[in-house]
Coordinates of C-alpha atoms and ligand atoms in Angstrom, one line a residue:
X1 CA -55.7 32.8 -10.3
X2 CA -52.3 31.2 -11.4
X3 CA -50.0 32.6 -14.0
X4 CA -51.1 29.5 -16.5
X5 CA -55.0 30.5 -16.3
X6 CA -54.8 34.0 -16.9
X7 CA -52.9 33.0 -20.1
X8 CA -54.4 30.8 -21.0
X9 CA -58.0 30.4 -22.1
X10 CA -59.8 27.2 -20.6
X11 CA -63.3 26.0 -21.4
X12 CA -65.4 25.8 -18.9
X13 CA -67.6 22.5 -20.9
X14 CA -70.5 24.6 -19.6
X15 CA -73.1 26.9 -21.4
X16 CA -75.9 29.1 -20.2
X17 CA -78.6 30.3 -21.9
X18 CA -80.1 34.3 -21.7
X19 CA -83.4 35.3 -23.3
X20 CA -83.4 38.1 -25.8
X21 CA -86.6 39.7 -25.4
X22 CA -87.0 41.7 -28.6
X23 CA -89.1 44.9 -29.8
X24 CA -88.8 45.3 -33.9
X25 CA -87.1 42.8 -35.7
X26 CA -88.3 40.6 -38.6
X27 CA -87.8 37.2 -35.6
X28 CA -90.3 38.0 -33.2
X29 CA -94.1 36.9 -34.6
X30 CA -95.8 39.5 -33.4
X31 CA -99.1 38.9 -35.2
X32 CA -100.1 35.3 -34.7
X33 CA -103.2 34.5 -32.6
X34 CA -101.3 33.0 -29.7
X35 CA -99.1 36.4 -29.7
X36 CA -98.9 38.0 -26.7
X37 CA -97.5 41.7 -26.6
X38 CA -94.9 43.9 -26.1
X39 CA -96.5 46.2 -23.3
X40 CA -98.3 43.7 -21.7
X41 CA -96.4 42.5 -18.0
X42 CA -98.1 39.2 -18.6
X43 CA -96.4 38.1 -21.3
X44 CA -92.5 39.5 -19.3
X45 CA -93.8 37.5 -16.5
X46 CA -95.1 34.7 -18.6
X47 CA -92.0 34.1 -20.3
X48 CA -89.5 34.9 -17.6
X49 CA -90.8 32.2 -15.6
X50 CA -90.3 29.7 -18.6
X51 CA -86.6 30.7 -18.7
X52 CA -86.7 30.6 -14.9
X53 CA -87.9 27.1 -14.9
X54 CA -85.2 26.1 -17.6
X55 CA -82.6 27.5 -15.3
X56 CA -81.5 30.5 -17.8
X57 CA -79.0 32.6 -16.6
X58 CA -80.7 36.0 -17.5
X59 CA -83.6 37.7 -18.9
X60 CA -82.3 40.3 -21.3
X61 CA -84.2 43.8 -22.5
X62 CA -82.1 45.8 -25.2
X63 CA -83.0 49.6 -25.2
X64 CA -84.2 52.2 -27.7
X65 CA -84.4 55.8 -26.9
X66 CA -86.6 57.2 -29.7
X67 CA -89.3 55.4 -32.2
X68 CA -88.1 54.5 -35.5
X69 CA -90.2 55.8 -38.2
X70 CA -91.0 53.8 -41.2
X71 CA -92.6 56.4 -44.0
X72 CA -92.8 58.9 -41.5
X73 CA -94.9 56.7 -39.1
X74 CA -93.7 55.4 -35.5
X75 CA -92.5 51.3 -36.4
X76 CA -95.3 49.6 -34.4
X77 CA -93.5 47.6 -32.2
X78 CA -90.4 49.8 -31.6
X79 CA -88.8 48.3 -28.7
X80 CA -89.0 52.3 -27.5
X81 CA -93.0 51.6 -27.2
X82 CA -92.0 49.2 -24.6
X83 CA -91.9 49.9 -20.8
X84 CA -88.8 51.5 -19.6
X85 CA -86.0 48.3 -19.2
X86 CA -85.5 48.8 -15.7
X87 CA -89.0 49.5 -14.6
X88 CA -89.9 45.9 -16.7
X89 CA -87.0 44.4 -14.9
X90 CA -87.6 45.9 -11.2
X91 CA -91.3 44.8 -11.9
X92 CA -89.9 40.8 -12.6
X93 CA -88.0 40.8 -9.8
X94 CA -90.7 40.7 -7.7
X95 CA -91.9 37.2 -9.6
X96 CA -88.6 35.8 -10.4
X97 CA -86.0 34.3 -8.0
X98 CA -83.1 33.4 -9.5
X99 CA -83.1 34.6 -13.5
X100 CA -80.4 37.6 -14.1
X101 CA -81.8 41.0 -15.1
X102 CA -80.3 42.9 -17.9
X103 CA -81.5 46.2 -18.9
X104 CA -79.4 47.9 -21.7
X105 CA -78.7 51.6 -21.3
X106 CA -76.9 54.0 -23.3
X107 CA -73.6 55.9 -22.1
X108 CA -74.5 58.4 -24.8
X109 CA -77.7 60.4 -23.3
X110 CA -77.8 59.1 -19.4
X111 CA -75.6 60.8 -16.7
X112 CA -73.3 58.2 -14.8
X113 CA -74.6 59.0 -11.3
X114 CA -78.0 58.6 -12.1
X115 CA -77.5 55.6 -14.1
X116 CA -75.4 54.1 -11.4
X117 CA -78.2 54.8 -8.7
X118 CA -81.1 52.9 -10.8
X119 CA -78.6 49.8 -11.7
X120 CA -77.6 50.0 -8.0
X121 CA -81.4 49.7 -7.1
X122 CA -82.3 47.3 -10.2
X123 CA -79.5 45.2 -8.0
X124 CA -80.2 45.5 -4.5
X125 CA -84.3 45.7 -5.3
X126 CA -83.3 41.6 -7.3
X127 CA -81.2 40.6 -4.7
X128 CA -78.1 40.7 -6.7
X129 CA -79.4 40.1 -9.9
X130 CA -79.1 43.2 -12.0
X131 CA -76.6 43.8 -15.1
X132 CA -76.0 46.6 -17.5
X133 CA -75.6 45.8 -20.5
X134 CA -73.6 48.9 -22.2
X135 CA -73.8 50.6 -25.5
X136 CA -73.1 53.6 -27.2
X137 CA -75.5 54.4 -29.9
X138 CA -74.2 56.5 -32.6
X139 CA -77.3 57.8 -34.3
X140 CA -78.8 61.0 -35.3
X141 CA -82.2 60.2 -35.2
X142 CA -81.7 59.2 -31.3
X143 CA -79.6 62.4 -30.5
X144 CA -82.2 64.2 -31.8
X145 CA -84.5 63.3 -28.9
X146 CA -82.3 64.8 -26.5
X147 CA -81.9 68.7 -25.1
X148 CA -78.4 68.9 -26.0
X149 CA -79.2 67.5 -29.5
X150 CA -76.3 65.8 -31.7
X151 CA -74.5 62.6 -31.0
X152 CA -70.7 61.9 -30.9
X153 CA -68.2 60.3 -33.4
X154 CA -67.2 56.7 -33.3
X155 CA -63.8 57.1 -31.9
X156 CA -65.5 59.8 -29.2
X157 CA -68.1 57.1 -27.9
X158 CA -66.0 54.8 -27.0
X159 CA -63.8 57.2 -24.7
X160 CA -66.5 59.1 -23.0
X161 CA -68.0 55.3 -22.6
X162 CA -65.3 54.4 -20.6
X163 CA -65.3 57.6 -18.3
X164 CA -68.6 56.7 -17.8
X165 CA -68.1 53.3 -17.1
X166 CA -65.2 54.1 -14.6
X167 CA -67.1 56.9 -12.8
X168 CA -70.0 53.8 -12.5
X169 CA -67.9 51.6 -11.5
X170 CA -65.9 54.1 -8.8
X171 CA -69.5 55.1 -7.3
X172 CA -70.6 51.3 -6.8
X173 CA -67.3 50.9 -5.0
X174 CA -66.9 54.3 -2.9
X175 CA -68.8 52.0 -0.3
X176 CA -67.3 51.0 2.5
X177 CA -69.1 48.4 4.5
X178 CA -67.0 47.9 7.4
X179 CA -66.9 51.7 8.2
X180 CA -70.7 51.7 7.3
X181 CA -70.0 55.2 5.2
X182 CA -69.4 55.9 1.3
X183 CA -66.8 58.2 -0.1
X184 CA -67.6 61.2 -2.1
X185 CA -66.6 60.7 -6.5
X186 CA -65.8 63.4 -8.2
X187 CA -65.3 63.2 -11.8
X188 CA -64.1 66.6 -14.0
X189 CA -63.4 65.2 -17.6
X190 CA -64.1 66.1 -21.2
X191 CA -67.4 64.7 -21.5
X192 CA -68.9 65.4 -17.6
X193 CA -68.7 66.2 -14.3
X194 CA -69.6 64.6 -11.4
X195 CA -69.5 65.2 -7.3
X196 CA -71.6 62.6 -5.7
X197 CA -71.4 61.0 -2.7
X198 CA -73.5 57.9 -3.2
X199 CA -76.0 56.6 -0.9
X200 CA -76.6 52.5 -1.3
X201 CA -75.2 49.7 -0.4
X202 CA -73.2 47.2 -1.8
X203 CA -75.7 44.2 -3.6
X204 CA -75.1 40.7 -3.0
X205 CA -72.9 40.6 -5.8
X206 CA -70.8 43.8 -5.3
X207 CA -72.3 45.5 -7.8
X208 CA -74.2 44.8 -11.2
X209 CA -72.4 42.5 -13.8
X210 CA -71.7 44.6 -16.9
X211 CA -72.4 43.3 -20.3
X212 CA -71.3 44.8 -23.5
X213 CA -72.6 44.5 -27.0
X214 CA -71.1 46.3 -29.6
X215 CA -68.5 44.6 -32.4
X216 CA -65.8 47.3 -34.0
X217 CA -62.2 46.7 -32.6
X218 CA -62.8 49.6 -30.9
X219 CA -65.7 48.6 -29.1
X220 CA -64.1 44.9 -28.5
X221 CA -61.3 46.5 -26.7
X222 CA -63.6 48.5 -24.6
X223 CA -65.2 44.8 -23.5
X224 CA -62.1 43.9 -23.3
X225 CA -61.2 46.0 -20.4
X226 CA -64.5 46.7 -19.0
X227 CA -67.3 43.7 -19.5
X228 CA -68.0 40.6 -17.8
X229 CA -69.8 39.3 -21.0
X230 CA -70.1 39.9 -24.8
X231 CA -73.8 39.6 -25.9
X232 CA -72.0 39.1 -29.5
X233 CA -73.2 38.8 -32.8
X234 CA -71.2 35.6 -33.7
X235 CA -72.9 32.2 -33.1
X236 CA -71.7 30.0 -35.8
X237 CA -69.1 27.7 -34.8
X238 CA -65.9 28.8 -36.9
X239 CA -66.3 32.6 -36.6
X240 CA -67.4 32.2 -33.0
X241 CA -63.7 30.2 -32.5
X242 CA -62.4 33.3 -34.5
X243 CA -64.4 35.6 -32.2
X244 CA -63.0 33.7 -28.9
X245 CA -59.5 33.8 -29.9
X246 CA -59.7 37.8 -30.6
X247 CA -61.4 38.6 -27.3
X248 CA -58.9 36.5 -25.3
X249 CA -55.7 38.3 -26.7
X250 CA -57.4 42.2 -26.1
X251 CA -58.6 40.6 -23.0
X252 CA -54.9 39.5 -22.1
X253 CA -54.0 42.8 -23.8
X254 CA -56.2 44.6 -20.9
X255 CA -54.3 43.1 -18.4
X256 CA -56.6 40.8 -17.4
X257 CA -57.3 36.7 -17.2
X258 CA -58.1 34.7 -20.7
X259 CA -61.2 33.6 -19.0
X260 CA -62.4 37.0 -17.6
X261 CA -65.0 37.7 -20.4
X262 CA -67.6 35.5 -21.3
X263 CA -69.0 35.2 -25.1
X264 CA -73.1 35.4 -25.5
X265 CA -74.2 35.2 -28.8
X266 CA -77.6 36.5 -30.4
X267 CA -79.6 33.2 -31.7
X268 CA -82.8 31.6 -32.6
X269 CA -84.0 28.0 -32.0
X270 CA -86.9 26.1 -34.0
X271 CA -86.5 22.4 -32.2
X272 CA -89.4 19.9 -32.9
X273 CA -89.3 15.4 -32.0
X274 CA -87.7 15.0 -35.5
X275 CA -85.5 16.8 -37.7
X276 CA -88.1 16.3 -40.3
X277 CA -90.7 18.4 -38.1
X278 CA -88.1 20.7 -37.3
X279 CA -87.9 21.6 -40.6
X280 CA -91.6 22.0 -41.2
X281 CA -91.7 23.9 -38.2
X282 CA -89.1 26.4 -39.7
X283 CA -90.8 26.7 -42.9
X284 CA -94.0 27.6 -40.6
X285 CA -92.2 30.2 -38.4
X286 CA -90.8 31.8 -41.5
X287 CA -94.1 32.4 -43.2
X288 CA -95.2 34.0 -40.1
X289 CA -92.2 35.6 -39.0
X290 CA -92.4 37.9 -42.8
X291 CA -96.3 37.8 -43.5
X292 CA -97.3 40.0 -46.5
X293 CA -97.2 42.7 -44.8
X294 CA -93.9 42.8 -42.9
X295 CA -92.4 41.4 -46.3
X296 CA -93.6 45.1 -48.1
X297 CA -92.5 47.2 -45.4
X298 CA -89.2 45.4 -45.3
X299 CA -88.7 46.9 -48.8
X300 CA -90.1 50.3 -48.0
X301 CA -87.7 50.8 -45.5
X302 CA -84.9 50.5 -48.4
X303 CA -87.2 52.0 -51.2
X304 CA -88.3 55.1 -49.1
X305 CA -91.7 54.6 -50.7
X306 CA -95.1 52.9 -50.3
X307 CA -94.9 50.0 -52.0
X308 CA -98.5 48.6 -51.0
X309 CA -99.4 47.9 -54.5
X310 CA -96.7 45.2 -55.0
X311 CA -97.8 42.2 -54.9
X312 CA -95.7 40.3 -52.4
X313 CA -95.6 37.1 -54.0
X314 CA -94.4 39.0 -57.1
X315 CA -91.2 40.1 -58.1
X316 CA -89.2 42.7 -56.8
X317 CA -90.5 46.5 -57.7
X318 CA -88.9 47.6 -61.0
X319 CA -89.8 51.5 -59.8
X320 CA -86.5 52.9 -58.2
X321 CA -86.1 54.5 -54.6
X322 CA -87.2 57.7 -54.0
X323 CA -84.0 58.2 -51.6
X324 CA -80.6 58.6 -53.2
X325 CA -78.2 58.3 -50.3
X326 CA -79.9 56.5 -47.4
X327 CA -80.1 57.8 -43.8
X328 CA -79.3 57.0 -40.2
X329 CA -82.5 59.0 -39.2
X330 CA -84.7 57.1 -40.7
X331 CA -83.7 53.8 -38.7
X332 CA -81.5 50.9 -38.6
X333 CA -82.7 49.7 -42.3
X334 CA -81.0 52.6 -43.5
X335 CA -77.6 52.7 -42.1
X336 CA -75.0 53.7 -44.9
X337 CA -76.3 51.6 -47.8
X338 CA -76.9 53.4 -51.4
X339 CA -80.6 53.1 -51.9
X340 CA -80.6 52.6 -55.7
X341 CA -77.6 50.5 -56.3
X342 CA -78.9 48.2 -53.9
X343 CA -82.4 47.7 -55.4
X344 CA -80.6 46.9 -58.4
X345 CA -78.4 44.8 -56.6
X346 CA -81.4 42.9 -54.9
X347 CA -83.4 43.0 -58.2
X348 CA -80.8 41.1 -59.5
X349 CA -80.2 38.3 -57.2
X350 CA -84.0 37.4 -56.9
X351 CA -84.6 37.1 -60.4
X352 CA -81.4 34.9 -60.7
X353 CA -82.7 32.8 -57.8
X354 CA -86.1 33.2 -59.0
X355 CA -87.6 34.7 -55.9
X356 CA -90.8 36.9 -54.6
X357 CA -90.7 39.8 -52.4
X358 CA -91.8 37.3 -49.9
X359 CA -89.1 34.8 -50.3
X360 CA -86.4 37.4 -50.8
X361 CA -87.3 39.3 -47.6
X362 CA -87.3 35.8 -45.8
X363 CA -84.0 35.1 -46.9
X364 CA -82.8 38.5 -46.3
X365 CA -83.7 38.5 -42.8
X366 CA -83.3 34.9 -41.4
X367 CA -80.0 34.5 -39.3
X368 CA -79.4 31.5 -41.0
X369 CA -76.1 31.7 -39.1
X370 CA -77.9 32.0 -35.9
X371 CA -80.4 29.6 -36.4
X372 CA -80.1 26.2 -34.7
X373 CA -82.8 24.0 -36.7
X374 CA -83.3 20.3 -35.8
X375 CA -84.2 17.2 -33.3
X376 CA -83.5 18.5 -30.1
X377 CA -81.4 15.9 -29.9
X378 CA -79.4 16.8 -33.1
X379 CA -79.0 20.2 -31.6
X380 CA -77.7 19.2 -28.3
X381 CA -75.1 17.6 -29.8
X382 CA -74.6 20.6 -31.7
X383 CA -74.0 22.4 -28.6
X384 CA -71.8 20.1 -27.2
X385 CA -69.3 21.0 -29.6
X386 CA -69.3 24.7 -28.8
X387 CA -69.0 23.9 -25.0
X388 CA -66.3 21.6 -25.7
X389 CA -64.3 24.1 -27.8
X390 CA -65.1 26.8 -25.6
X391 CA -66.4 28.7 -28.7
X392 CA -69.1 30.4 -26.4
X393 CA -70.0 30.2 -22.6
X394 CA -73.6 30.1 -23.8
X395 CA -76.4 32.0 -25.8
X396 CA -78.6 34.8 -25.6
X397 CA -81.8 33.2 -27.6
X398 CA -84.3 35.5 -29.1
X399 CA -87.7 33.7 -29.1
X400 CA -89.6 33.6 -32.1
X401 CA -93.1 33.7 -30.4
X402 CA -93.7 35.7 -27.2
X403 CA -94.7 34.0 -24.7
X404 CA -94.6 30.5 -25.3
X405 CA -91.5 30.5 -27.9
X406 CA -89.6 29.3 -25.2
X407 CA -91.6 26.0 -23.9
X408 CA -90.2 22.9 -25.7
X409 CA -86.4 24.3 -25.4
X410 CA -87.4 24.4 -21.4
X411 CA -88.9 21.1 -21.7
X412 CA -86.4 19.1 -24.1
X413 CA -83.8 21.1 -25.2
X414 CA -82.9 21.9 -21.8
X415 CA -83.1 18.2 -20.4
X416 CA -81.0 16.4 -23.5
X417 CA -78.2 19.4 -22.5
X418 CA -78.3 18.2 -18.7
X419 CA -78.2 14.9 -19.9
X420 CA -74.8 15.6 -22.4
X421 CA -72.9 17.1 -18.9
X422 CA -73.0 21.0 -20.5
X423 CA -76.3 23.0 -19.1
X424 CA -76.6 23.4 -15.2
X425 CA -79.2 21.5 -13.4
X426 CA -79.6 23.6 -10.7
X427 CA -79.0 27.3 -10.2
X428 CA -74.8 28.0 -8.0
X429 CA -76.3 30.6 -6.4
X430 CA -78.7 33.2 -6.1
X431 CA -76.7 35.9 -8.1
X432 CA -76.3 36.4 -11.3
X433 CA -72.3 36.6 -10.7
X434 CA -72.2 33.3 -9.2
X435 CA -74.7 32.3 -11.5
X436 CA -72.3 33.2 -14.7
X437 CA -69.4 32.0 -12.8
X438 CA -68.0 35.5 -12.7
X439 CA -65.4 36.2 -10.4
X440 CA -65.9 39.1 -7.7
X441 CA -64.6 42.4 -8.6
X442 CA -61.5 42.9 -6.9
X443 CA -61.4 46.0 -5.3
X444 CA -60.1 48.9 -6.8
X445 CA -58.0 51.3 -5.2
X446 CA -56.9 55.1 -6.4
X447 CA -55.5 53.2 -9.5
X448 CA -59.5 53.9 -10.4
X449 CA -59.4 57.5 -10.4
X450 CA -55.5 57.3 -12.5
X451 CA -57.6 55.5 -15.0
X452 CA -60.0 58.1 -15.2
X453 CA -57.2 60.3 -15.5
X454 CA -55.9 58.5 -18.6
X455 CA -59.2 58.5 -20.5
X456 CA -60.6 62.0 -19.7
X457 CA -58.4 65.2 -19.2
X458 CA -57.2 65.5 -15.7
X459 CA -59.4 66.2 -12.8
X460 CA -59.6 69.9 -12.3
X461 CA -57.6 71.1 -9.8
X462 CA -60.6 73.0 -7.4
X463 CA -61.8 69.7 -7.0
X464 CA -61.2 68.4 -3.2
X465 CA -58.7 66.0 -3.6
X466 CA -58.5 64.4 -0.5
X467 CA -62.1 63.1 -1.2
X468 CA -61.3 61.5 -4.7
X469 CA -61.7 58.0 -4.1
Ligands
FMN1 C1 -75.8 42.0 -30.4 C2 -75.9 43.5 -30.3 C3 -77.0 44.1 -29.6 C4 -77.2 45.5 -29.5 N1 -78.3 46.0 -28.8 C5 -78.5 47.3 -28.7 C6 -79.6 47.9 -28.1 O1 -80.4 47.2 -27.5 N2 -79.7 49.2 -28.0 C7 -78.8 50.1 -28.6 O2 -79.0 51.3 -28.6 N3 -77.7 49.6 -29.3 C8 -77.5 48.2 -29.3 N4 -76.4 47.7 -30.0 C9 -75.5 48.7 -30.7 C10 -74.2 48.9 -30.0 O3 -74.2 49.4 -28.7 C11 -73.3 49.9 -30.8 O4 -73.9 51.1 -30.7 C12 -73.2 49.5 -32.2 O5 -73.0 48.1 -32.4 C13 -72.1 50.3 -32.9 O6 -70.9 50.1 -32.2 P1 -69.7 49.2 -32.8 O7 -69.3 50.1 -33.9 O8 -68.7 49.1 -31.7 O9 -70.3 47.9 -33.2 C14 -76.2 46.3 -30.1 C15 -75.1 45.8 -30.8 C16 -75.0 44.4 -30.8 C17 -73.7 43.8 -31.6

């Protein structure tokens, strides 16, 4: 790469699409007749194969390691009632060809050379298809599934993230190919320990592409140094500029190229003939997306109380939560908001705006932001502007119906985006690396185990050094 690319960023004109396959979220219509299920392989295979046809780049599982509880009571559709990520991703493998497979797990609670192992077989099982997509949950309610209990603080995660990710990366690369032999890792930090000599090969793309989600500066300038991609949580136009121009200078920061890391963004797509139909069809998709039901237990997630006596097409309930300070055990819903000045707060607004529970939840939840409502011509041109600008090297799209949500932006979306010069029309290769355009990973030397060095406290001194990779 010359001196002027790695300082400067250059769009590529292209984007890519990813599909977000999601477990409990107010955007998945999970109880429509033509919904198909969360446990079921036929509807992974079902819509893999959609996104397979339209050329997507990757088919994208997030991860949850304990049920959420609503009033006590698992969530129904927990994405932690869902197959295991990399069994669900081994398993469309064997019916996919080309479609990257991206399982999120957690440097909290696995172990580095296990998890290594099961991405390094994810990969070589795909063909060189696999990717990790990395985060660091930081709540209670997860630790507490876990024998050595607890969870670590913010700063803490990120650290022990990147041991982990080093250690991961030093075991995929402790094979040597030519010499046909791997060379033991040993790892003797804060966090863990590790002596492993590894026993697979090298995948057809090196090893798996690594994907990071997770949006506090310090978790930016851990993608920064560490990811191929940002699955992000900034799709509109401006802030995803904004967004581009921050993870260019930590990327540059990081020592490495402007283009290095590519930008994913969360989003949703409701595309019909017309822009008038489109926005019928969004109106219809909202209703079903927060029914009745879903509308209620949106609120009793914030009230910490049944509220099944509300009507939901009635105002918001004048009785007050039954929790004071609200808690990261109980779930996502809860995460550091007061309970009671925000019912008052919420009160408020939907009486000035004269809204139901209904209409307040389905304002409260859509990602307006995220949302890309039109013609699917309308949109493509849309699009066009964020290849052009280089705001985003593509989207990961969360359908709002599983398994067909995905059909007419496969069948139109798709084709007015090939048309416009922007979405591929075949796939480059038959990894996900060469797919994303990602560069191969150069290949790291002892520098590797200095950086593990830096992060963690220095290797212990009984470990045999002459092994160290
Ligand atoms: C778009 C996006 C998707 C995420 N998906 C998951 C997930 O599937 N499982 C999980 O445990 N955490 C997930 N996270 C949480 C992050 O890993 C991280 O724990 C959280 O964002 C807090 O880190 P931060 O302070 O750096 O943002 C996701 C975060 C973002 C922004």
């Amino acid at each position: 790469m010359t001196q002027h690319s790695r300082a400067k960023y250059q769009p590529s004109g292209k984007l890519q699409f990813g599909i977000f396959f999601q477990g409990v979220n107010s955007g998945t219509i999970w109880k429509a007749a033509e919904s198909g299920s969360q446990t079921d392989f036929e509807s992974f295979r079902r819509i893999a194969q959609t996104a397979e046809r339209g050329l997507f780049a990757a088919f994208f599982l997030g991860e949850g390691l304990r049920l959420r509880e609503h009033l006590g009571r698992p969530h129904e559709l927990d994405v932690a009632g869902r197959p295991d990520a990399q069994a669900m991703l081994a398993a469309l493998a064997a019916v996919t060809s080309n479609i990257g497979l991206v399982a999120t797990q957690n440097t909290t609670y696995n172990d580095p050379a296990d998890l290594a192992h099961r991405l390094s077989s994810l990969d070589l099982l795909s063909g060189g298809r696999a990717a990790w997509n990395i985060v660091t949950t930081d709540n209670a309610w997860t630790g507490a599934n876990f024998r050595r209990g607890g969870y670590l603080d913010h700063a803490d995660r990120y650290t022990h993230a990147e041991a982990f990710v080093e250690t991961a990366k030093r075991i995929w690369d402790s094979h040597d190919p030519e010499a046909g032999q791997w060379r033991r890792v040993v790892h003797n930090g804060k966090h863990y320990t590790v002596d492993v000599t590894p026993r697979l090969r090298r995948s057809a793309q090196y090893r798996p592409v690594l994907f990071q989600a997770g949006d506090s500066p310090e978790g930016r300038n851990f993608a920064a140094r560490q990811a191929d991609v940002i699955f992000s949580a900034h799709p509109k136009l401006d802030d995803a500029l904004d967004f581009r121009r921050d993870i260019v200078e930590r990327t540059l920061n990081a020592g490495r190229g402007a283009n290095d890391v590519k930008i994913m963004p969360a989003s949703e797509f409701i595309l019909a003939a017309t822009p008038e139909e489109a926005r019928d069809k969004k109106a219809w998709v909202r209703s079903l997306q927060i029914g009745p039901q879903q509308a209620i237990a949106y609120l009793e997630q914030f009230w910490g109380r049944e509220l099944g006596s509300y009507d939901p097409d009635g105002p918001l309930p004048e009785i007050d939560p039954m929790v004071e300070e609200t808690s990261e055990t109980r779930g996502s819903g809860f995460h550091g908001a007061k309970a009671r000045q925000l019912a008052d707060q919420w009160r408020a607004e939907a009486q000035e705006k004269g809204l139901s529970i209904r209409q307040f939840v389905s304002a409260k939840t859509s990602r307006v932001d995220a949302t890309f409502t039109g013609s699917y011509a309308e949109v493509a041109d849309r699009l066009v502007d964020y290849a052009r600008t280089g705001a985003v090297d593509g989207f990961n799209i969360s359908p709002w119906l599983i398994p067909t949500g995905l059909d007419d932006l496969v069948n139109h979306l798709v084709p007015a985006l090939q048309e416009r010069g922007v979405y591929p029309t075949e796939y480059a290769g038959s990894t996900l690396r060469e797919n994303l355009g990602l560069a191969a990973p150069e290949r790291p030397g002892a520098d590797v185990a200095a950086e593990s060095a830096r992060t963690e406290s220095a290797p212990s001194k009984s470990a045999p050094s002459g092994s160290r990779v």
